[in-house]
Amino acid sequence: MPKSLDQLLSDAGLTASAPARVPVQSVTDCSRDAVPGSLFVAVRGTKTDARRFIPDAISRGAVAVVADGIDSMPEPARECLAARAGDVTLVAVPDARRALALLAHAWFDHPARALKVAGVTGTNGKTTVTHYLESIFKAAGLKPGVMGTIEYRSAETRSPALTTTPSPLVIAALLDRIRREGGRAAALEISSHGIDQARVDGLVFDAAIMTNLTRDHIDYHKTMEAYGAVKRRFFFSRAAGEEPRAAIFNADDAFSAGMAAEYRGRRFTYGIDHPADFAAFRIEEGERDSRFVMRTPDGGHCPVRLALPGRYNILNALAAAAAAVAMDIPISVIVQGLETMTVVPGRCQRIDVG
């Protein structure tokens, strides 16, 4: 259903003004996907400046363009906009990346507001934690969806992942699909690239999890300090109104534990080797499974049997349990969800060879 440009900007929380009469049929950040009535968001990428493709988007029927850096606009784009000023609206914003995220969620009528949304970041463990969360959500009857390194899926559809944390338009479309299918929860992997490139701006996470920080992605971030700084932004530098409702930190990881000590919002810690709100003891590690007793912040003790082996999977389970408690899911349901999750594709996956 088309939306008026001025209403779309207002719903996205963007202060830019636009003529009320401009109907928008779609929102895209790829000029090749523009159709008559499209709003084209021209994002300056790490390798390509999409403002170069403004003429292409307009030639395909775009009726409005959102862009930043107007003073440095490539000349062909500037000339095209000037020539089409009567029928193409230019919306100047301070940051086109953030504007894209806000517009994506506004276009789909803010589907995350109808869901419990957990975001998992950190170098290792994101995929397994989201799978544990999915299983917990299923046990709670929430018909969840998952987004991450392996695939993007709702209860009724799935597609291979292109990147761990995709474009805001893909994220918003997935959340909208989950909502339309009657789902009430989503577990999302949040990469450092996704944080740095504002792909998860505009989302409010009911639980945000920091698993750990180890050496990775130095090709992009250049230094471990820069890599860590991006992870911190997910917890400490969200825009007003977008702060996580609860933060979950790994007490056994020095970087994550340091963040926990600084964090002033609602937060839980988890760990095995260091004091934590959610802890595991009486650990029994087998070749095919893991058993432990989970201690919860209220002093409760819950025996848990995981179908996955390895101490690191106990930590992943504790992370998911902490997030689920933060989202008001009962402990009995959490244990059921942890115990019924049997496999994470490509993650210590058992293969029967006869």
mmCIF file of C-alpha atoms in Angstrom:
data_model
loop_
_atom_site.group_PDB
_atom_site.id
_atom_site.type_symbol
_atom_site.label_atom_id
_atom_site.label_comp_id
_atom_site.label_asym_id
_atom_site.label_seq_id
_atom_site.Cartn_x
_atom_site.Cartn_y
_atom_site.Cartn_z
ATOM 1 C CA MET A 1 0.000 0.000 0.000
ATOM 2 C CA PRO A 2 1.463 3.398 -0.954
ATOM 3 C CA LYS A 3 2.346 5.936 1.711
ATOM 4 C CA SER A 4 2.678 9.682 1.350
ATOM 5 C CA LEU A 5 6.260 10.877 1.541
ATOM 6 C CA ASP A 6 5.609 13.376 4.310
ATOM 7 C CA GLN A 7 3.862 10.764 6.464
ATOM 8 C CA LEU A 8 6.638 8.237 5.835
ATOM 9 C CA LEU A 9 9.290 10.727 6.918
ATOM 10 C CA SER A 10 7.261 11.588 10.005
ATOM 11 C CA ASP A 11 6.763 7.909 10.916
ATOM 12 C CA ALA A 12 10.527 7.423 10.562
ATOM 13 C CA GLY A 13 11.225 10.290 12.942
ATOM 14 C CA LEU A 14 13.028 12.301 10.274
ATOM 15 C CA THR A 15 12.610 16.042 10.539
ATOM 16 C CA ALA A 16 13.063 16.720 6.813
ATOM 17 C CA SER A 17 10.001 18.187 5.157
ATOM 18 C CA ALA A 18 8.438 16.992 1.915
ATOM 19 C CA PRO A 19 5.342 17.721 -0.163
ATOM 20 C CA ALA A 20 2.314 15.806 1.143
ATOM 21 C CA ARG A 21 1.161 15.022 -2.378
ATOM 22 C CA VAL A 22 4.072 12.689 -3.222
ATOM 23 C CA PRO A 23 2.883 9.048 -3.050
ATOM 24 C CA VAL A 24 5.613 6.463 -2.407
ATOM 25 C CA GLN A 25 5.161 2.921 -3.743
ATOM 26 C CA SER A 26 8.383 1.358 -2.400
ATOM 27 C CA VAL A 27 11.609 2.130 -0.554
ATOM 28 C CA THR A 28 14.941 0.924 -1.931
ATOM 29 C CA ASP A 29 18.662 1.533 -1.564
ATOM 30 C CA CYS A 30 19.460 -0.123 -4.918
ATOM 31 C CA SER A 31 18.797 1.921 -8.035
ATOM 32 C CA ARG A 32 18.234 -1.271 -10.055
ATOM 33 C CA ASP A 33 15.232 -2.037 -7.851
ATOM 34 C CA ALA A 34 13.625 1.358 -8.308
ATOM 35 C CA VAL A 35 10.189 1.360 -9.946
ATOM 36 C CA PRO A 36 7.679 4.109 -10.670
ATOM 37 C CA GLY A 37 6.878 5.709 -7.326
ATOM 38 C CA SER A 38 10.005 4.546 -5.487
ATOM 39 C CA LEU A 39 11.841 6.394 -2.748
ATOM 40 C CA PHE A 40 15.574 5.875 -3.400
ATOM 41 C CA VAL A 41 17.926 6.168 -0.425
ATOM 42 C CA ALA A 42 21.408 6.963 -1.735
ATOM 43 C CA VAL A 43 23.882 5.592 0.820
ATOM 44 C CA ARG A 44 27.589 6.283 0.560
ATOM 45 C CA GLY A 45 29.056 2.798 1.003
ATOM 46 C CA THR A 46 32.532 1.626 1.930
ATOM 47 C CA LYS A 47 33.362 1.020 -1.744
ATOM 48 C CA THR A 48 30.671 2.734 -3.815
ATOM 49 C CA ASP A 49 28.885 6.059 -3.466
ATOM 50 C CA ALA A 50 25.248 5.327 -4.311
ATOM 51 C CA ARG A 51 24.659 9.012 -5.035
ATOM 52 C CA ARG A 52 26.255 8.204 -8.401
ATOM 53 C CA PHE A 53 23.181 6.101 -9.174
ATOM 54 C CA ILE A 54 20.575 8.775 -8.490
ATOM 55 C CA PRO A 55 20.078 9.398 -12.250
ATOM 56 C CA ASP A 56 19.543 5.658 -12.782
ATOM 57 C CA ALA A 57 16.962 5.466 -9.989
ATOM 58 C CA ILE A 58 15.124 8.483 -11.379
ATOM 59 C CA SER A 59 15.167 7.037 -14.902
ATOM 60 C CA ARG A 60 13.431 3.943 -13.488
ATOM 61 C CA GLY A 61 10.684 6.025 -11.897
ATOM 62 C CA ALA A 62 11.910 7.142 -8.461
ATOM 63 C CA VAL A 63 9.840 10.098 -7.277
ATOM 64 C CA ALA A 64 12.005 10.989 -4.276
ATOM 65 C CA VAL A 65 15.634 10.705 -3.246
ATOM 66 C CA VAL A 66 17.050 10.695 0.280
ATOM 67 C CA ALA A 67 20.728 11.620 0.484
ATOM 68 C CA ASP A 68 23.358 13.199 2.701
ATOM 69 C CA GLY A 69 26.390 15.258 1.747
ATOM 70 C CA ILE A 70 24.408 17.448 -0.624
ATOM 71 C CA ASP A 71 27.298 19.880 -1.041
ATOM 72 C CA SER A 72 29.540 17.079 -2.353
ATOM 73 C CA MET A 73 26.913 15.486 -4.582
ATOM 74 C CA PRO A 74 28.428 14.077 -7.825
ATOM 75 C CA GLU A 75 27.778 16.522 -10.628
ATOM 76 C CA PRO A 76 25.670 14.165 -12.815
ATOM 77 C CA ALA A 77 23.370 13.496 -9.864
ATOM 78 C CA ARG A 78 23.149 17.199 -9.053
ATOM 79 C CA GLU A 79 22.291 18.041 -12.666
ATOM 80 C CA CYS A 80 19.683 15.292 -12.888
ATOM 81 C CA LEU A 81 17.986 16.429 -9.691
ATOM 82 C CA ALA A 82 17.976 20.018 -10.897
ATOM 83 C CA ALA A 83 16.472 19.015 -14.241
ATOM 84 C CA ARG A 84 13.763 16.927 -12.531
ATOM 85 C CA ALA A 85 13.102 19.298 -9.629
ATOM 86 C CA GLY A 86 9.468 19.626 -10.636
ATOM 87 C CA ASP A 87 8.653 15.910 -10.258
ATOM 88 C CA VAL A 88 11.409 14.419 -8.071
ATOM 89 C CA THR A 89 11.750 15.437 -4.425
ATOM 90 C CA LEU A 90 15.200 15.580 -2.829
ATOM 91 C CA VAL A 91 15.200 14.949 0.939
ATOM 92 C CA ALA A 92 18.471 16.038 2.548
ATOM 93 C CA VAL A 93 19.401 14.211 5.777
ATOM 94 C CA PRO A 94 22.499 14.274 8.023
ATOM 95 C CA ASP A 95 23.125 10.522 7.680
ATOM 96 C CA ALA A 96 21.628 8.495 4.833
ATOM 97 C CA ARG A 97 22.595 5.167 6.460
ATOM 98 C CA ARG A 98 20.582 5.902 9.563
ATOM 99 C CA ALA A 99 17.768 7.380 7.490
ATOM 100 C CA LEU A 100 17.563 4.117 5.507
ATOM 101 C CA ALA A 101 17.146 2.098 8.718
ATOM 102 C CA LEU A 102 14.477 4.422 10.094
ATOM 103 C CA LEU A 103 12.606 4.498 6.788
ATOM 104 C CA ALA A 104 12.742 0.703 6.465
ATOM 105 C CA HIS A 105 10.995 0.149 9.785
ATOM 106 C CA ALA A 106 8.510 2.944 9.090
ATOM 107 C CA TRP A 107 7.692 1.474 5.659
ATOM 108 C CA PHE A 108 6.762 -1.849 7.281
ATOM 109 C CA ASP A 109 4.841 -0.106 10.104
ATOM 110 C CA HIS A 110 7.424 -0.847 12.789
ATOM 111 C CA PRO A 111 6.970 -4.627 13.090
ATOM 112 C CA ALA A 112 9.519 -4.977 15.921
ATOM 113 C CA ARG A 113 7.133 -3.152 18.239
ATOM 114 C CA ALA A 114 4.861 -6.208 18.152
ATOM 115 C CA LEU A 115 7.673 -8.693 18.922
ATOM 116 C CA LYS A 116 10.114 -9.682 21.626
ATOM 117 C CA VAL A 117 13.453 -8.988 19.911
ATOM 118 C CA ALA A 118 16.820 -10.274 21.095
ATOM 119 C CA GLY A 119 20.084 -9.155 19.486
ATOM 120 C CA VAL A 120 23.266 -11.191 19.908
ATOM 121 C CA THR A 121 26.665 -9.676 19.187
ATOM 122 C CA GLY A 122 30.239 -10.777 19.903
ATOM 123 C CA THR A 123 32.951 -12.592 17.991
ATOM 124 C CA ASN A 124 31.912 -16.165 18.810
ATOM 125 C CA GLY A 125 28.675 -17.860 19.801
ATOM 126 C CA LYS A 126 26.117 -15.633 18.053
ATOM 127 C CA THR A 127 24.609 -18.367 15.890
ATOM 128 C CA THR A 128 24.280 -20.913 18.686
ATOM 129 C CA VAL A 129 22.792 -18.382 21.105
ATOM 130 C CA THR A 130 20.152 -17.347 18.547
ATOM 131 C CA HIS A 131 19.277 -21.008 17.972
ATOM 132 C CA TYR A 132 18.878 -21.539 21.715
ATOM 133 C CA LEU A 133 16.692 -18.446 21.875
ATOM 134 C CA GLU A 134 14.598 -19.671 18.960
ATOM 135 C CA SER A 135 14.018 -22.969 20.760
ATOM 136 C CA ILE A 136 13.062 -21.143 23.976
ATOM 137 C CA PHE A 137 10.664 -18.893 22.057
ATOM 138 C CA LYS A 138 9.097 -21.967 20.440
ATOM 139 C CA ALA A 139 8.648 -23.587 23.864
ATOM 140 C CA ALA A 140 6.907 -20.381 24.947
ATOM 141 C CA GLY A 141 4.545 -20.578 21.956
ATOM 142 C CA LEU A 142 5.866 -17.385 20.385
ATOM 143 C CA LYS A 143 6.311 -18.708 16.798
ATOM 144 C CA PRO A 144 9.689 -16.968 16.348
ATOM 145 C CA GLY A 145 11.970 -16.025 13.512
ATOM 146 C CA VAL A 146 15.760 -15.997 13.301
ATOM 147 C CA MET A 147 18.274 -13.914 11.353
ATOM 148 C CA GLY A 148 21.957 -14.754 11.166
ATOM 149 C CA THR A 149 24.963 -16.240 9.459
ATOM 150 C CA ILE A 150 23.184 -19.378 8.221
ATOM 151 C CA GLU A 151 19.818 -18.103 7.057
ATOM 152 C CA TYR A 152 16.922 -15.721 7.617
ATOM 153 C CA ARG A 153 13.715 -17.510 8.568
ATOM 154 C CA SER A 154 10.246 -17.127 9.950
ATOM 155 C CA ALA A 155 7.932 -19.953 10.974
ATOM 156 C CA GLU A 156 6.819 -20.464 7.369
ATOM 157 C CA THR A 157 9.655 -19.193 5.157
ATOM 158 C CA ARG A 158 13.439 -19.308 4.993
ATOM 159 C CA SER A 159 16.173 -17.996 2.717
ATOM 160 C CA PRO A 160 19.980 -18.377 2.707
ATOM 161 C CA ALA A 161 21.842 -15.582 4.452
ATOM 162 C CA LEU A 162 23.749 -13.131 2.279
ATOM 163 C CA THR A 163 25.426 -11.501 5.275
ATOM 164 C CA THR A 164 25.066 -12.030 9.030
ATOM 165 C CA THR A 165 23.267 -8.710 9.507
ATOM 166 C CA PRO A 166 21.718 -7.602 6.200
ATOM 167 C CA SER A 167 20.311 -4.319 4.937
ATOM 168 C CA PRO A 168 17.728 -2.633 7.188
ATOM 169 C CA LEU A 169 15.155 -3.263 4.460
ATOM 170 C CA VAL A 170 15.784 -7.013 4.685
ATOM 171 C CA ILE A 171 15.653 -6.914 8.488
ATOM 172 C CA ALA A 172 12.394 -4.953 8.540
ATOM 173 C CA ALA A 173 10.842 -7.212 5.891
ATOM 174 C CA LEU A 174 11.738 -10.305 7.928
ATOM 175 C CA LEU A 175 10.284 -8.844 11.122
ATOM 176 C CA ASP A 176 7.148 -7.886 9.213
ATOM 177 C CA ARG A 177 6.835 -11.440 7.863
ATOM 178 C CA ILE A 178 7.220 -12.882 11.363
ATOM 179 C CA ARG A 179 4.481 -10.564 12.615
ATOM 180 C CA ARG A 180 2.123 -11.335 9.713
ATOM 181 C CA GLU A 181 2.542 -15.075 10.312
ATOM 182 C CA GLY A 182 1.455 -14.610 13.913
ATOM 183 C CA GLY A 183 4.949 -14.696 15.396
ATOM 184 C CA ARG A 184 5.780 -12.755 18.527
ATOM 185 C CA ALA A 185 9.569 -13.053 18.845
ATOM 186 C CA ALA A 186 12.811 -12.823 16.881
ATOM 187 C CA ALA A 187 16.450 -13.651 17.585
ATOM 188 C CA LEU A 188 18.909 -11.649 15.505
ATOM 189 C CA GLU A 189 22.665 -11.983 15.063
ATOM 190 C CA ILE A 190 24.256 -8.528 15.119
ATOM 191 C CA SER A 191 27.636 -8.249 13.415
ATOM 192 C CA SER A 192 30.147 -5.468 13.996
ATOM 193 C CA HIS A 193 29.681 -4.475 10.343
ATOM 194 C CA GLY A 194 25.941 -4.211 10.969
ATOM 195 C CA ILE A 195 26.486 -1.963 13.981
ATOM 196 C CA ASP A 196 29.077 0.212 12.249
ATOM 197 C CA GLN A 197 26.924 0.647 9.148
ATOM 198 C CA ALA A 198 23.742 1.522 11.072
ATOM 199 C CA ARG A 199 21.879 -1.560 9.846
ATOM 200 C CA VAL A 200 20.208 -2.066 13.238
ATOM 201 C CA ASP A 201 19.446 1.581 13.935
ATOM 202 C CA GLY A 202 15.789 2.198 14.693
ATOM 203 C CA LEU A 203 15.382 -1.104 16.540
ATOM 204 C CA VAL A 204 14.800 -1.380 20.277
ATOM 205 C CA PHE A 205 16.091 -4.713 21.590
ATOM 206 C CA ASP A 206 14.309 -6.309 24.511
ATOM 207 C CA ALA A 207 17.587 -8.099 25.245
ATOM 208 C CA ALA A 208 21.051 -7.326 23.835
ATOM 209 C CA ILE A 209 23.752 -9.965 24.406
ATOM 210 C CA MET A 210 27.537 -9.508 24.281
ATOM 211 C CA THR A 211 29.211 -12.945 24.073
ATOM 212 C CA ASN A 212 32.927 -12.184 23.825
ATOM 213 C CA LEU A 213 35.594 -10.318 21.903
ATOM 214 C CA THR A 214 38.462 -12.147 20.198
ATOM 215 C CA ARG A 215 40.678 -11.247 17.267
ATOM 216 C CA ASP A 216 38.623 -11.053 14.068
ATOM 217 C CA HIS A 217 37.517 -8.654 11.333
ATOM 218 C CA ILE A 218 40.763 -6.687 11.513
ATOM 219 C CA ASP A 219 40.618 -6.295 7.730
ATOM 220 C CA TYR A 220 37.598 -4.029 8.289
ATOM 221 C CA HIS A 221 38.207 -2.465 11.701
ATOM 222 C CA LYS A 222 42.031 -2.261 11.399
ATOM 223 C CA THR A 223 42.657 -2.579 15.159
ATOM 224 C CA MET A 224 41.202 -4.542 18.068
ATOM 225 C CA GLU A 225 40.529 -1.239 19.807
ATOM 226 C CA ALA A 226 38.371 -0.076 16.918
ATOM 227 C CA TYR A 227 36.613 -3.445 16.769
ATOM 228 C CA GLY A 228 35.814 -3.291 20.475
ATOM 229 C CA ALA A 229 34.641 0.303 20.194
ATOM 230 C CA VAL A 230 32.041 -0.721 17.605
ATOM 231 C CA LYS A 231 30.737 -3.504 19.859
ATOM 232 C CA ARG A 232 30.441 -1.003 22.725
ATOM 233 C CA ARG A 233 28.287 1.246 20.567
ATOM 234 C CA PHE A 234 25.571 -1.422 20.470
ATOM 235 C CA PHE A 235 25.137 -0.977 24.226
ATOM 236 C CA PHE A 236 26.413 2.489 25.101
ATOM 237 C CA SER A 237 25.797 4.706 22.060
ATOM 238 C CA ARG A 238 22.308 3.907 20.827
ATOM 239 C CA ALA A 239 20.168 6.890 19.915
ATOM 240 C CA ALA A 240 17.770 8.193 22.549
ATOM 241 C CA GLY A 241 14.848 5.810 22.814
ATOM 242 C CA GLU A 242 16.778 2.942 21.192
ATOM 243 C CA GLU A 243 18.673 1.731 24.272
ATOM 244 C CA PRO A 244 18.360 -2.023 24.984
ATOM 245 C CA ARG A 245 15.702 -2.835 27.562
ATOM 246 C CA ALA A 246 18.162 -5.305 29.105
ATOM 247 C CA ALA A 247 21.822 -6.090 28.452
ATOM 248 C CA ILE A 248 23.456 -9.501 28.930
ATOM 249 C CA PHE A 249 27.235 -9.804 29.452
ATOM 250 C CA ASN A 250 29.676 -12.737 29.654
ATOM 251 C CA ALA A 251 31.467 -12.635 33.011
ATOM 252 C CA ASP A 252 34.101 -15.085 31.704
ATOM 253 C CA ASP A 253 35.208 -12.729 28.906
ATOM 254 C CA ALA A 254 37.335 -9.782 30.030
ATOM 255 C CA PHE A 255 35.961 -7.345 27.454
ATOM 256 C CA SER A 256 32.320 -8.245 28.055
ATOM 257 C CA ALA A 257 32.800 -8.249 31.834
ATOM 258 C CA GLY A 258 34.338 -4.796 31.633
ATOM 259 C CA MET A 259 31.270 -3.550 29.786
ATOM 260 C CA ALA A 260 29.035 -5.083 32.453
ATOM 261 C CA ALA A 261 30.875 -3.136 35.148
ATOM 262 C CA GLU A 262 30.225 0.120 33.278
ATOM 263 C CA TYR A 263 26.643 -0.515 32.192
ATOM 264 C CA ARG A 264 24.060 1.461 34.150
ATOM 265 C CA GLY A 265 20.871 0.034 32.695
ATOM 266 C CA ARG A 266 19.135 -3.231 33.499
ATOM 267 C CA ARG A 267 21.665 -6.016 33.021
ATOM 268 C CA PHE A 268 22.477 -9.641 33.769
ATOM 269 C CA THR A 269 25.779 -11.520 33.640
ATOM 270 C CA TYR A 270 26.442 -15.175 32.895
ATOM 271 C CA GLY A 271 29.488 -17.352 33.399
ATOM 272 C CA ILE A 272 31.160 -20.518 34.652
ATOM 273 C CA ASP A 273 34.541 -19.429 35.976
ATOM 274 C CA HIS A 274 33.584 -16.042 37.442
ATOM 275 C CA PRO A 275 30.721 -14.882 39.685
ATOM 276 C CA ALA A 276 27.631 -14.218 37.564
ATOM 277 C CA ASP A 277 23.860 -13.836 37.787
ATOM 278 C CA PHE A 278 23.393 -16.972 35.694
ATOM 279 C CA ALA A 279 25.997 -19.608 36.507
ATOM 280 C CA ALA A 280 26.650 -23.272 35.772
ATOM 281 C CA PHE A 281 28.006 -25.783 38.278
ATOM 282 C CA ARG A 282 28.104 -29.589 38.678
ATOM 283 C CA ILE A 283 29.127 -29.688 35.025
ATOM 284 C CA GLU A 284 29.332 -33.054 33.272
ATOM 285 C CA GLU A 285 30.706 -32.942 29.729
ATOM 286 C CA GLY A 286 30.030 -35.932 27.492
ATOM 287 C CA GLU A 287 30.910 -36.732 23.898
ATOM 288 C CA ARG A 288 27.350 -36.082 22.784
ATOM 289 C CA ASP A 289 25.812 -33.849 25.436
ATOM 290 C CA SER A 290 26.405 -31.613 28.440
ATOM 291 C CA ARG A 291 24.774 -31.609 31.865
ATOM 292 C CA PHE A 292 24.892 -28.918 34.510
ATOM 293 C CA VAL A 293 22.894 -27.137 37.173
ATOM 294 C CA MET A 294 21.962 -23.558 36.318
ATOM 295 C CA ARG A 295 21.824 -21.053 39.162
ATOM 296 C CA THR A 296 19.552 -18.081 38.534
ATOM 297 C CA PRO A 297 19.565 -14.602 40.130
ATOM 298 C CA ASP A 298 16.728 -15.490 42.502
ATOM 299 C CA GLY A 299 18.794 -18.336 43.940
ATOM 300 C CA GLY A 300 17.004 -21.066 42.012
ATOM 301 C CA HIS A 301 18.829 -24.204 40.861
ATOM 302 C CA CYS A 302 17.716 -25.894 37.631
ATOM 303 C CA PRO A 303 19.225 -29.104 36.224
ATOM 304 C CA VAL A 304 19.797 -28.817 32.466
ATOM 305 C CA ARG A 305 20.798 -31.380 29.851
ATOM 306 C CA LEU A 306 21.989 -29.948 26.543
ATOM 307 C CA ALA A 307 22.046 -32.041 23.376
ATOM 308 C CA LEU A 308 25.258 -30.242 22.384
ATOM 309 C CA PRO A 309 28.669 -31.034 23.876
ATOM 310 C CA GLY A 310 31.264 -28.535 25.013
ATOM 311 C CA ARG A 311 31.787 -26.032 27.771
ATOM 312 C CA TYR A 312 31.323 -23.160 25.328
ATOM 313 C CA ASN A 313 27.813 -24.388 24.560
ATOM 314 C CA ILE A 314 26.996 -24.250 28.266
ATOM 315 C CA LEU A 315 28.023 -20.579 28.151
ATOM 316 C CA ASN A 316 25.873 -20.055 25.051
ATOM 317 C CA ALA A 317 22.913 -21.654 26.825
ATOM 318 C CA LEU A 318 23.417 -19.436 29.872
ATOM 319 C CA ALA A 319 23.438 -16.361 27.618
ATOM 320 C CA ALA A 320 20.140 -17.391 26.030
ATOM 321 C CA ALA A 321 18.627 -18.162 29.430
ATOM 322 C CA ALA A 322 19.600 -14.754 30.792
ATOM 323 C CA ALA A 323 18.067 -13.004 27.782
ATOM 324 C CA ALA A 324 14.885 -15.047 28.062
ATOM 325 C CA VAL A 325 14.491 -14.176 31.747
ATOM 326 C CA ALA A 326 14.979 -10.523 30.806
ATOM 327 C CA MET A 327 12.043 -10.986 28.394
ATOM 328 C CA ASP A 328 9.834 -12.442 31.148
ATOM 329 C CA ILE A 329 9.855 -16.067 29.979
ATOM 330 C CA PRO A 330 9.446 -18.570 32.864
ATOM 331 C CA ILE A 331 12.475 -20.643 33.880
ATOM 332 C CA SER A 332 10.616 -23.923 33.289
ATOM 333 C CA VAL A 333 9.956 -22.906 29.680
ATOM 334 C CA ILE A 334 13.567 -21.766 29.260
ATOM 335 C CA VAL A 335 14.921 -25.130 30.416
ATOM 336 C CA GLN A 336 12.522 -26.909 28.051
ATOM 337 C CA GLY A 337 13.733 -24.786 25.156
ATOM 338 C CA LEU A 338 17.407 -25.345 25.977
ATOM 339 C CA GLU A 339 16.949 -29.100 26.203
ATOM 340 C CA THR A 340 14.988 -29.488 22.972
ATOM 341 C CA MET A 341 17.475 -27.633 20.767
ATOM 342 C CA THR A 342 19.436 -30.479 19.161
ATOM 343 C CA VAL A 343 21.543 -29.063 16.343
ATOM 344 C CA VAL A 344 23.048 -25.871 14.964
ATOM 345 C CA PRO A 345 23.948 -26.435 11.295
ATOM 346 C CA GLY A 346 27.707 -26.284 10.821
ATOM 347 C CA ARG A 347 28.400 -25.787 14.530
ATOM 348 C CA CYS A 348 29.838 -29.005 16.012
ATOM 349 C CA GLN A 349 27.169 -30.785 13.980
ATOM 350 C CA ARG A 350 27.119 -34.544 14.377
ATOM 351 C CA ILE A 351 27.052 -36.456 11.066
ATOM 352 C CA ASP A 352 26.046 -40.118 11.069
ATOM 353 C CA VAL A 353 28.295 -42.022 8.664
ATOM 354 C CA GLY A 354 26.946 -45.485 9.543
#
